[in-house]
PDB file of C-alpha atoms in Angstrom:
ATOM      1  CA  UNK A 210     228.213 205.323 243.227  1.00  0.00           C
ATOM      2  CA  UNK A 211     228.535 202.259 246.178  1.00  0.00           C
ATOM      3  CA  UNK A 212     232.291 202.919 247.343  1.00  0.00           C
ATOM      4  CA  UNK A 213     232.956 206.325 246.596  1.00  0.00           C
ATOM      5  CA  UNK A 214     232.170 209.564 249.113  1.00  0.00           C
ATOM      6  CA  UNK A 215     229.850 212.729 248.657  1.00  0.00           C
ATOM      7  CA  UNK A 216     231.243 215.827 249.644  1.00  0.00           C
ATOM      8  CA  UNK A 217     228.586 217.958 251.073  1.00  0.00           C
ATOM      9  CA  UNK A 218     228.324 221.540 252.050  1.00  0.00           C
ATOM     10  CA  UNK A 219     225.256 223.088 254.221  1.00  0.00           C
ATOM     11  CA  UNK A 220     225.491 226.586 254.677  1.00  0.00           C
ATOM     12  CA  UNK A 221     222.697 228.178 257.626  1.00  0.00           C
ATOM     13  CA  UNK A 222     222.785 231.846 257.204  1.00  0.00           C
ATOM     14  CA  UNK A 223     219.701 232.845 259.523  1.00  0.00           C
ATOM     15  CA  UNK A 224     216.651 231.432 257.803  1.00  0.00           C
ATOM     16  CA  UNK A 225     218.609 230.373 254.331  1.00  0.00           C
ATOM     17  CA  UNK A 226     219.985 227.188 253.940  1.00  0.00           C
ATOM     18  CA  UNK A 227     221.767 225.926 251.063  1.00  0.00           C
ATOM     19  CA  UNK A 228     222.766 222.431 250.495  1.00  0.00           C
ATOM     20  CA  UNK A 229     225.823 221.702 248.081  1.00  0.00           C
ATOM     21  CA  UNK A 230     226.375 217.973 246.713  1.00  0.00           C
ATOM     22  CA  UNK A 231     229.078 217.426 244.632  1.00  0.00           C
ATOM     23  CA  UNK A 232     229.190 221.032 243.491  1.00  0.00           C
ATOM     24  CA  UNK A 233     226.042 221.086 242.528  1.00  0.00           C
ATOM     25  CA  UNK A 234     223.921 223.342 244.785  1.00  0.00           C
ATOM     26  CA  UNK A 235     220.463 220.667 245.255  1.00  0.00           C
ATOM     27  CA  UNK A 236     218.441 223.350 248.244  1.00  0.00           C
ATOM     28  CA  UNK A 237     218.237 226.481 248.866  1.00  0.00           C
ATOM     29  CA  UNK A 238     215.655 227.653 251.219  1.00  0.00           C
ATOM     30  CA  UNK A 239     214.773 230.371 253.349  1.00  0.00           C
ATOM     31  CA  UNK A 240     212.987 228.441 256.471  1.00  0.00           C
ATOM     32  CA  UNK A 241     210.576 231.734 256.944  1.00  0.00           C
ATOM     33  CA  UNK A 242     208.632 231.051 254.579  1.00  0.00           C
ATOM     34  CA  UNK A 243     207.826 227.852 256.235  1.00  0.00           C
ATOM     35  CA  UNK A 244     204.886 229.218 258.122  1.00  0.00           C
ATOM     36  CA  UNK A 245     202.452 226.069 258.644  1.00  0.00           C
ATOM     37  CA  UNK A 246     202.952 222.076 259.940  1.00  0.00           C
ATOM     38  CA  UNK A 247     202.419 219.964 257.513  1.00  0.00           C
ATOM     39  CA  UNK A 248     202.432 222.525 254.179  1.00  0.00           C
ATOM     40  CA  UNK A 249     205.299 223.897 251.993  1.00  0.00           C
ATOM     41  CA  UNK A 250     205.179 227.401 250.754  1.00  0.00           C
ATOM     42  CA  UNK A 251     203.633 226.569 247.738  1.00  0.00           C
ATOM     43  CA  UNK A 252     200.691 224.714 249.045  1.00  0.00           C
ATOM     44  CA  UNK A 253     201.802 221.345 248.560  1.00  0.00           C
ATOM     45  CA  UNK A 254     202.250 218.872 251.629  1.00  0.00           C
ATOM     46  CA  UNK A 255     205.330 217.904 253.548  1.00  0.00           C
ATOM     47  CA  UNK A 256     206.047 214.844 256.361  1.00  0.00           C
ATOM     48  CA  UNK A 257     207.010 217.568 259.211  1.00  0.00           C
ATOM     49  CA  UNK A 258     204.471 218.073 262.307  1.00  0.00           C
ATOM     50  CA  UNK A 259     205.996 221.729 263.196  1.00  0.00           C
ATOM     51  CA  UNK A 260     206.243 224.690 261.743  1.00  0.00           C
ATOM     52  CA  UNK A 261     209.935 224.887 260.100  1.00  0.00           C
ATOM     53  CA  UNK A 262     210.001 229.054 260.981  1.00  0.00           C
ATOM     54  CA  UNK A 263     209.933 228.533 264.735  1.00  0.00           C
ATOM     55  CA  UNK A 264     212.798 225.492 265.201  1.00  0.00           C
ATOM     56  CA  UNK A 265     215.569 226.892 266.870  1.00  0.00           C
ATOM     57  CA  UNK A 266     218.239 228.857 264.523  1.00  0.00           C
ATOM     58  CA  UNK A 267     221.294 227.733 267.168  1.00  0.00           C
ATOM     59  CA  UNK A 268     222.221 224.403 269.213  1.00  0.00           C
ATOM     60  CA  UNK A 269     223.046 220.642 268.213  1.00  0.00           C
ATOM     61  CA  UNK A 270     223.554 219.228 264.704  1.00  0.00           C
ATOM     62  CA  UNK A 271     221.931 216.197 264.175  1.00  0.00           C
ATOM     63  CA  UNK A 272     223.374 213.617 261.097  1.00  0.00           C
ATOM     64  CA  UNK A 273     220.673 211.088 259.918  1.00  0.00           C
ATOM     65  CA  UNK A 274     220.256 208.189 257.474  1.00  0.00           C
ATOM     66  CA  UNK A 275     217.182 207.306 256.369  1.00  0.00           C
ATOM     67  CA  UNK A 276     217.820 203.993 254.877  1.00  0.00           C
ATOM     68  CA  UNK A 277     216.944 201.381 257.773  1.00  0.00           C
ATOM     69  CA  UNK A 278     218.968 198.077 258.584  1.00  0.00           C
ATOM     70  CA  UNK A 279     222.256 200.001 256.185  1.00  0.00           C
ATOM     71  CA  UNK A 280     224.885 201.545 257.106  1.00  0.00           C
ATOM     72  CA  UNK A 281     226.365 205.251 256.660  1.00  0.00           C
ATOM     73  CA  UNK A 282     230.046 206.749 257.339  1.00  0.00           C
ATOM     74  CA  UNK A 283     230.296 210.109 257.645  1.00  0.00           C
ATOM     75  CA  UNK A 284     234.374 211.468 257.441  1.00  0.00           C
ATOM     76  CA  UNK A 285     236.208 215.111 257.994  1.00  0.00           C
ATOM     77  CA  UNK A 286     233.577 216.887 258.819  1.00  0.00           C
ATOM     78  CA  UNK A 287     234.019 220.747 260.134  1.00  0.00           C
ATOM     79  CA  UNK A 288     232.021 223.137 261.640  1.00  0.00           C
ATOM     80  CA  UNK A 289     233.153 226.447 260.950  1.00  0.00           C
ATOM     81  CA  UNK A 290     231.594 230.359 261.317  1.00  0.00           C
ATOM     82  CA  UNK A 291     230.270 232.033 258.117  1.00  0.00           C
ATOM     83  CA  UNK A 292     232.578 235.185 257.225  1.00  0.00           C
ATOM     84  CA  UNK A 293     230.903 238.525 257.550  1.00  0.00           C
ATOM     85  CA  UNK A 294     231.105 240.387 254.984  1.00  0.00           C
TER      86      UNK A 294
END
């Protein structure tokens, strides 16, 4: 609700992300299988002009809003290494 925070967690494990909001775990993708612009996996179409498989696994993270003209706070977040097992 207006007010109150998220708490998010991405995990990026080589090609597998997973997206966790609010405890509930809302993505989990492996980015390999992302092997045309424009197309998901399954055929259907998505908004993205490269191919997902061949962006970069390492460098900047990027935070983004897509609500124009409104504002968004972001708090505590951490970077951290995933544990090897």
């Amino acid at each position: 609700p207006a007010g109150e925070w998220n708490h998010c967690e991405v995990i990026c494990d080589g090609p597998v992300v997973k997206v966790i909001l609010n405890g509930e775990q809302v993505i989990d993708a492996d980015l390999d299988k992302w092997t045309e612009a424009g197309k998901n996996p399954d055929g259907g179409k998505n908004k993205f002009k490269w191919v997902l498989k061949e962006m970069p696994r390492e460098g900047y993270i990027g935070l983004s809003f897509h609500d124009k003209g409104k504002n968004c706070f972001y708090k505590n977040l951490k970077v951290k290494p995933l544990k090897k097992e």
